[in-house]
Short mmCIF file of C-alpha atoms in Angstrom, two decimals:
data_model
loop_
_atom_site.label_atom_id
_atom_site.label_comp_id
_atom_site.label_asym_id
_atom_site.label_seq_id
_atom_site.Cartn_x
_atom_site.Cartn_y
_atom_site.Cartn_z
CA MET Q 1 -17.83 13.08 19.09
CA ARG Q 2 -19.97 10.57 17.22
CA HIS Q 3 -22.22 8.10 19.05
CA LEU Q 4 -23.51 4.87 17.51
CA THR Q 5 -25.77 2.18 18.92
CA LEU Q 6 -24.64 -1.42 18.76
CA GLY Q 7 -27.62 -2.15 16.56
CA ALA Q 8 -26.41 0.43 14.04
CA ILE Q 9 -22.87 -0.93 14.23
CA ALA Q 10 -24.08 -4.48 13.59
CA GLU Q 11 -25.73 -3.24 10.39
CA ILE Q 12 -22.68 -1.25 9.29
CA ILE Q 13 -20.21 -4.13 9.64
CA GLY Q 14 -22.61 -7.00 8.89
CA ALA Q 15 -22.31 -8.62 12.31
CA LYS Q 16 -24.73 -10.59 14.47
CA LEU Q 17 -25.30 -8.76 17.76
CA GLU Q 18 -25.54 -10.59 21.06
CA GLY Q 19 -26.56 -7.87 23.48
CA ASP Q 20 -28.49 -4.62 23.77
CA ALA Q 21 -29.08 -3.02 20.36
CA ASP Q 22 -29.70 0.39 22.01
CA TYR Q 23 -26.39 0.44 23.90
CA SER Q 24 -24.42 3.50 22.69
CA VAL Q 25 -20.65 3.78 22.09
CA SER Q 26 -18.44 6.59 20.85
CA GLY Q 27 -15.11 5.11 19.78
CA LEU Q 28 -12.70 2.21 19.30
CA ALA Q 29 -9.85 0.94 21.47
CA THR Q 30 -7.66 -2.10 22.09
CA LEU Q 31 -8.81 -4.93 24.34
CA ALA Q 32 -6.40 -3.78 27.05
CA SER Q 33 -7.38 -0.11 27.06
CA ALA Q 34 -11.06 -0.05 26.02
CA LEU Q 35 -13.65 1.55 28.29
CA PRO Q 36 -17.42 0.92 28.47
CA HIS Q 37 -18.14 3.63 25.89
CA GLN Q 38 -15.83 1.99 23.33
CA VAL Q 39 -15.79 -1.04 21.02
CA SER Q 40 -12.82 -3.39 20.72
CA PHE Q 41 -12.04 -6.42 18.57
CA LEU Q 42 -10.24 -9.78 18.70
CA ALA Q 43 -8.46 -10.62 15.45
CA ASN Q 44 -5.45 -12.48 16.87
CA MET Q 45 -5.95 -15.32 19.33
CA LYS Q 46 -2.76 -14.49 21.22
CA TYR Q 47 -4.74 -11.61 22.76
CA ALA Q 48 -7.70 -13.77 23.73
CA GLY Q 49 -6.62 -13.82 27.38
CA GLN Q 50 -7.32 -10.08 27.57
CA LEU Q 51 -11.06 -10.72 27.12
CA ASN Q 52 -11.28 -11.74 30.78
CA VAL Q 53 -10.41 -8.23 31.94
CA CYS Q 54 -11.60 -6.21 28.94
CA GLN Q 55 -13.94 -3.35 29.91
CA ALA Q 56 -15.17 -2.55 26.38
CA GLY Q 57 -18.84 -1.90 25.83
CA ALA Q 58 -18.72 -4.47 23.04
CA VAL Q 59 -16.18 -6.65 21.28
CA ILE Q 60 -16.10 -7.69 17.63
CA LEU Q 61 -15.07 -11.33 17.54
CA ASN Q 62 -15.65 -14.71 16.00
CA ALA Q 63 -18.63 -16.72 17.26
CA ASP Q 64 -16.25 -19.42 18.56
CA GLN Q 65 -14.71 -16.90 20.98
CA ALA Q 66 -17.97 -15.28 22.16
CA LYS Q 67 -18.01 -17.39 25.33
CA LEU Q 68 -14.74 -15.77 26.42
CA PHE Q 69 -16.34 -12.32 26.85
CA VAL Q 70 -19.19 -11.57 29.23
CA GLY Q 71 -20.31 -8.30 27.59
CA HIS Q 72 -21.98 -7.37 24.32
CA CYS Q 73 -20.63 -9.31 21.34
CA LEU Q 74 -20.61 -8.43 17.64
CA LEU Q 75 -20.12 -11.78 15.92
CA LEU Q 76 -18.28 -11.80 12.61
CA ASP Q 77 -16.26 -14.36 10.66
CA ASN Q 78 -13.61 -11.72 9.99
CA PRO Q 79 -13.34 -9.45 13.05
CA TYR Q 80 -10.43 -7.49 11.59
CA LEU Q 81 -12.53 -6.52 8.58
CA GLY Q 82 -15.30 -5.45 10.93
CA TYR Q 83 -12.82 -3.28 12.83
CA ALA Q 84 -11.65 -1.72 9.55
CA LYS Q 85 -15.19 -0.81 8.52
CA LEU Q 86 -16.09 0.57 11.93
CA SER Q 87 -12.91 2.66 12.15
CA GLN Q 88 -14.16 4.70 9.20
CA GLU Q 89 -17.30 5.64 11.11
CA PHE Q 90 -15.26 7.19 13.93
CA ALA Q 91 -12.65 8.90 11.74
CA PRO Q 92 -12.70 12.72 12.06
CA LEU Q 93 -14.47 14.42 9.19
CA ALA Q 94 -12.70 17.24 7.37
CA ASP Q 95 -14.48 20.54 7.84
CA PHE Q 96 -15.71 22.28 4.72
CA ILE Q 97 -13.51 25.34 4.28
CA GLY Q 98 -14.28 26.35 0.73
CA ILE Q 99 -11.51 28.14 -1.13
CA ASP Q 100 -8.93 29.87 1.04
CA LYS Q 101 -8.10 33.42 -0.03
CA SER Q 102 -4.43 32.47 -0.45
CA ALA Q 103 -5.17 29.59 -2.85
CA THR Q 104 -4.33 30.20 -6.52
CA VAL Q 105 -6.67 28.92 -9.22
CA HIS Q 106 -5.80 29.49 -12.87
CA SER Q 107 -8.54 31.13 -14.90
CA THR Q 108 -8.77 28.10 -17.21
CA ALA Q 109 -9.09 25.55 -14.39
CA THR Q 110 -12.45 23.90 -13.67
CA LEU Q 111 -13.69 23.22 -10.14
CA GLY Q 112 -16.61 20.99 -9.18
CA SER Q 113 -19.02 21.67 -6.34
CA SER Q 114 -18.01 21.64 -2.65
CA VAL Q 115 -14.28 21.84 -3.39
CA ASN Q 116 -11.88 22.58 -0.52
CA LEU Q 117 -8.69 24.46 -1.34
CA ALA Q 118 -6.50 25.10 1.69
CA ALA Q 119 -4.00 27.90 2.15
CA GLY Q 120 -1.33 28.03 -0.53
CA ALA Q 121 -2.92 25.44 -2.82
CA VAL Q 122 -2.19 25.99 -6.51
CA ILE Q 123 -4.42 24.75 -9.35
CA GLY Q 124 -2.72 24.99 -12.74
CA PRO Q 125 -3.97 25.79 -16.25
CA TYR Q 126 -6.78 23.60 -17.57
CA ALA Q 127 -6.72 21.41 -14.46
CA ARG Q 128 -10.07 19.85 -13.56
CA LEU Q 129 -11.24 19.06 -10.04
CA GLY Q 130 -14.35 16.96 -9.45
CA ASN Q 131 -17.00 17.39 -6.79
CA ALA Q 132 -16.05 17.31 -3.09
CA VAL Q 133 -12.31 17.32 -3.82
CA SER Q 134 -10.05 18.51 -1.01
CA ILE Q 135 -6.59 19.95 -1.71
CA GLY Q 136 -4.37 20.47 1.34
CA PRO Q 137 -2.08 23.39 2.19
CA ASN Q 138 0.67 24.15 -0.36
CA SER Q 139 -0.28 21.29 -2.65
CA VAL Q 140 0.01 21.81 -6.40
CA ILE Q 141 -2.13 20.40 -9.21
CA GLY Q 142 -0.34 20.78 -12.54
CA ALA Q 143 -1.61 21.81 -15.94
CA HIS Q 144 -4.17 19.56 -17.65
CA SER Q 145 -4.35 17.21 -14.66
CA ARG Q 146 -7.67 15.80 -13.46
CA ILE Q 147 -8.67 14.96 -9.88
CA GLY Q 148 -11.74 12.73 -9.50
CA ASN Q 149 -14.77 13.18 -7.25
CA GLY Q 150 -14.28 12.83 -3.51
CA THR Q 151 -10.50 12.61 -3.70
CA ASN Q 152 -8.52 13.95 -0.76
CA ILE Q 153 -5.01 15.33 -1.35
CA ALA Q 154 -3.11 16.23 1.83
CA ALA Q 155 -0.57 19.00 2.43
CA ASN Q 156 2.56 19.50 0.31
CA VAL Q 157 1.63 17.08 -2.46
CA SER Q 158 2.96 17.72 -5.98
CA VAL Q 159 0.78 16.50 -8.83
CA TYR Q 160 2.58 17.32 -12.08
CA HIS Q 161 0.99 18.02 -15.47
CA ASP Q 162 -1.07 15.45 -17.40
CA VAL Q 163 -1.86 13.31 -14.37
CA GLU Q 164 -5.25 11.68 -13.93
CA VAL Q 165 -6.35 10.71 -10.41
CA GLY Q 166 -9.57 8.72 -10.03
CA ASP Q 167 -12.53 9.07 -7.69
CA PHE Q 168 -12.30 8.67 -3.90
CA CYS Q 169 -8.52 8.48 -3.74
CA THR Q 170 -6.29 9.57 -0.86
CA ILE Q 171 -2.83 11.02 -1.46
CA HIS Q 172 -0.81 11.71 1.68
CA SER Q 173 1.64 14.50 2.40
CA GLY Q 174 4.86 14.77 0.46
CA ALA Q 175 3.81 12.44 -2.36
CA VAL Q 176 5.02 13.34 -5.85
CA ILE Q 177 2.91 12.18 -8.77
CA GLY Q 178 4.21 12.60 -12.31
CA ALA Q 179 7.86 13.56 -11.85
CA ASP Q 180 10.19 12.57 -14.69
CA GLY Q 181 11.16 8.95 -14.95
CA PHE Q 182 14.86 8.12 -14.77
CA GLY Q 183 15.73 8.04 -18.47
CA PHE Q 184 19.09 8.95 -20.00
CA ALA Q 185 21.08 7.87 -23.07
CA LYS Q 186 24.87 7.62 -22.96
CA ASP Q 187 26.81 10.00 -25.24
CA GLY Q 188 30.48 9.30 -24.60
CA PRO Q 189 31.18 10.51 -21.07
CA ASP Q 190 27.93 12.49 -20.95
CA TRP Q 191 24.28 11.62 -20.40
CA VAL Q 192 21.49 12.88 -22.68
CA LYS Q 193 18.12 13.22 -20.96
CA ILE Q 194 15.15 11.40 -22.49
CA ALA Q 195 12.15 13.69 -22.22
CA GLN Q 196 9.35 11.90 -20.38
CA LEU Q 197 6.34 12.47 -22.63
CA GLY Q 198 3.79 10.19 -20.96
CA GLY Q 199 1.68 10.84 -17.89
CA VAL Q 200 0.27 8.98 -14.89
CA THR Q 201 -3.17 7.37 -14.67
CA ILE Q 202 -4.44 6.44 -11.20
CA GLY Q 203 -7.68 4.46 -10.81
CA ASP Q 204 -10.50 4.92 -8.30
CA HIS Q 205 -10.16 4.17 -4.56
CA VAL Q 206 -6.35 4.29 -4.60
CA GLU Q 207 -4.33 5.34 -1.55
CA VAL Q 208 -0.82 6.77 -1.94
CA GLY Q 209 1.35 7.02 1.18
CA ALA Q 210 3.44 9.92 2.44
CA GLY Q 211 6.65 10.57 0.54
CA THR Q 212 5.79 8.12 -2.24
CA SER Q 213 6.84 8.91 -5.82
CA ILE Q 214 5.07 7.77 -8.97
CA ASP Q 215 7.02 8.73 -12.10
CA ARG Q 216 5.39 9.67 -15.38
CA GLY Q 217 5.83 7.43 -18.39
CA ALA Q 218 8.47 7.93 -21.06
CA LEU Q 219 5.93 7.58 -23.89
CA ASP Q 220 2.89 5.71 -22.57
CA ASN Q 221 1.43 6.39 -19.12
CA THR Q 222 2.42 4.85 -15.81
CA ILE Q 223 -0.75 3.06 -14.66
CA ILE Q 224 -2.00 2.45 -11.12
CA GLY Q 225 -5.06 0.19 -11.09
CA TYR Q 226 -8.33 0.31 -9.16
CA GLY Q 227 -8.09 -0.08 -5.39
CA VAL Q 228 -4.27 -0.13 -5.25
CA LYS Q 229 -2.73 0.71 -1.86
CA LEU Q 230 0.78 2.18 -1.65
CA ASP Q 231 2.52 2.67 1.68
CA ASN Q 232 4.92 5.49 2.58
CA GLN Q 233 8.15 6.04 0.63
CA VAL Q 234 7.39 3.69 -2.24
CA GLN Q 235 9.10 4.35 -5.59
CA ILE Q 236 7.13 3.55 -8.75
CA ALA Q 237 9.27 4.14 -11.85
CA HIS Q 238 8.17 5.18 -15.33
CA ASN Q 239 5.77 2.97 -17.26
CA VAL Q 240 5.16 0.61 -14.36
CA GLU Q 241 1.69 -0.93 -14.34
CA LEU Q 242 0.07 -2.07 -11.07
CA GLY Q 243 -2.96 -4.35 -11.33
CA ASP Q 244 -6.20 -3.79 -9.42
CA TYR Q 245 -6.14 -4.28 -5.62
CA THR Q 246 -2.37 -4.70 -5.43
CA ALA Q 247 -0.80 -3.47 -2.14
CA ILE Q 248 2.84 -2.42 -1.67
CA ALA Q 249 4.48 -1.77 1.71
CA GLY Q 250 6.96 0.96 2.59
CA CYS Q 251 10.40 1.52 1.06
CA THR Q 252 9.82 -0.82 -1.87
CA ALA Q 253 11.11 0.29 -5.29
CA ILE Q 254 9.86 -0.95 -8.65
CA ALA Q 255 12.00 -0.23 -11.71
CA GLY Q 256 10.72 0.93 -15.07
CA SER Q 257 8.27 -0.91 -17.33
CA THR Q 258 7.56 -3.69 -14.85
CA LYS Q 259 3.99 -4.98 -14.71
CA LEU Q 260 2.35 -6.39 -11.59
CA GLY Q 261 -0.91 -8.31 -11.85
CA LYS Q 262 -4.04 -8.02 -9.74
CA HIS Q 263 -4.16 -8.84 -6.01
CA CYS Q 264 -0.38 -8.85 -5.56
CA THR Q 265 1.19 -7.93 -2.22
CA ILE Q 266 4.75 -6.68 -1.98
CA ALA Q 267 6.18 -6.39 1.53
CA GLY Q 268 8.50 -3.67 2.81
CA ALA Q 269 11.96 -2.81 1.47
CA CYS Q 270 11.69 -5.00 -1.63
CA GLY Q 271 13.37 -4.28 -4.96
CA ILE Q 272 11.83 -5.29 -8.28
CA THR Q 273 14.01 -4.78 -11.35
CA GLY Q 274 12.78 -3.42 -14.66
CA HIS Q 275 10.90 -4.92 -17.60
CA LEU Q 276 9.48 -7.84 -15.59
CA THR Q 277 5.98 -9.27 -15.38
CA LEU Q 278 4.47 -10.63 -12.17
CA THR Q 279 1.23 -12.53 -12.62
CA ASP Q 280 -1.91 -12.10 -10.49
CA GLY Q 281 -1.72 -13.21 -6.87
CA VAL Q 282 2.05 -12.96 -6.33
CA HIS Q 283 3.15 -12.27 -2.74
CA VAL Q 284 6.74 -11.14 -2.15
CA THR Q 285 8.07 -11.20 1.41
CA ALA Q 286 10.08 -8.41 3.04
CA MET Q 287 13.50 -7.32 1.76
CA SER Q 288 13.35 -9.56 -1.29
CA LEU Q 289 15.00 -8.77 -4.62
CA VAL Q 290 12.99 -9.81 -7.68
CA THR Q 291 15.17 -10.12 -10.79
CA HIS Q 292 13.03 -12.30 -13.06
CA SER Q 293 9.40 -12.50 -14.14
CA ILE Q 294 6.99 -14.63 -12.10
CA SER Q 295 4.36 -16.58 -14.02
CA GLU Q 296 2.75 -18.57 -11.19
CA PRO Q 297 0.86 -17.13 -8.21
CA GLY Q 298 2.18 -17.79 -4.72
CA ALA Q 299 4.60 -16.51 -2.09
CA TYR Q 300 8.20 -15.73 -3.03
CA SER Q 301 11.24 -14.78 -0.94
CA SER Q 302 14.93 -14.01 -1.38
CA GLY Q 303 17.88 -13.12 0.79
CA THR Q 304 18.72 -14.64 4.15
CA GLY Q 305 16.99 -14.28 7.47
CA LEU Q 306 18.49 -12.65 10.55
CA ASP Q 307 21.05 -14.72 12.46
CA LYS Q 308 23.88 -14.15 14.92
CA ASN Q 309 26.60 -12.22 13.16
CA GLN Q 310 29.32 -14.87 13.45
CA LYS Q 311 27.08 -17.57 11.99
CA TRP Q 312 25.79 -15.23 9.28
CA ARG Q 313 29.37 -14.41 8.22
CA ARG Q 314 30.25 -18.11 7.90
CA ASN Q 315 27.17 -18.71 5.77
CA ALA Q 316 27.89 -15.64 3.63
CA THR Q 317 31.37 -17.03 2.93
CA ARG Q 318 29.86 -20.37 1.94
CA PHE Q 319 27.47 -18.66 -0.47
CA LYS Q 320 30.54 -17.41 -2.35
CA GLN Q 321 31.81 -20.99 -2.55
CA LEU Q 322 28.61 -22.44 -4.02
CA ASP Q 323 29.73 -22.21 -7.66
CA GLN Q 324 33.00 -23.99 -6.91
CA MET Q 325 31.17 -26.63 -4.86
CA ALA Q 326 28.67 -27.18 -7.69
CA LYS Q 327 31.50 -27.76 -10.18
CA ARG Q 328 33.21 -30.22 -7.82
CA LEU Q 329 29.92 -32.06 -7.29
CA LYS Q 330 29.35 -32.32 -11.02
CA GLN Q 331 32.85 -33.72 -11.48
CA LEU Q 332 32.27 -36.28 -8.71
CA GLU Q 333 29.00 -37.34 -10.35
CA LEU Q 334 30.83 -37.89 -13.64
CA GLU Q 335 33.51 -39.97 -11.91
CA VAL Q 336 30.90 -42.08 -10.10
CA ALA Q 337 29.03 -42.64 -13.37
CA GLN Q 338 32.26 -43.80 -15.03
CA LEU Q 339 32.97 -46.25 -12.18
CA GLN Q 340 29.45 -47.65 -12.45
CA ASN Q 341 29.96 -48.29 -16.16
#
């Protein structure tokens, strides 16, 4: 168990400390459950009432709320960011295990220093692993693929051939990187497969969620930019390009050859059709369907919100009548214009 003084924590998260710099804590907890040996945080004012009964050794909060808590305070303009930084200090560290005797490393593969290969890991021909790389149980790194320094690949991950993963990435269990894109040409009643000859390039500091798939490119590579964050069960099709710092929530699917700019956020269960371009700073809300390119930054939504079923059914019926209503309105406008003349 790691112990940190509040003085050290203030330095780590860039906060101003009001309290005893030598006071020691050993973990994080919510306002409602925190004990004196733990730190909590207030990022949402609807929980401010819990400060009156909070038993935390210290709370990360905005200076305007400091008067609400009688204990040690770590003052920060963005308490949630402070919590995020501090959470990394208390995260369990992976033990160095070296290379398990059941791991398989091809004779042509290259391993950096301090590499962890868990039981059943397979490193293919001419694959290259950087320093301090960790490969989890039963994960496979395909031929000619490269894994950057400090990258952590969890259990049961499949990295196909000709995939490049940057430094300090995290790939969670069940992810598949570099499977064939969905490409077929019609030949009468049959389908002819288009061989997917590209690869996948993933930048530094990328996180890929559990069960997420990133397909290889048909000719050029599929590209995932620096600092991109992908949630669980996200589908990235062939030749998609994701700009730096873009984040995509779970169960979203992006069709082939679509390009997203930098600093985009795509909420859960969205669909983005192929061959589109979304500019920097586009934010798409949950369960939206994007069918055209977006050239201006901002928030975009589609679909209808939840309502009582009977009312929703009436509105759904009216949606089907919109085209007919538009034609009738246009006709009425023409008739009014004629009367005015």
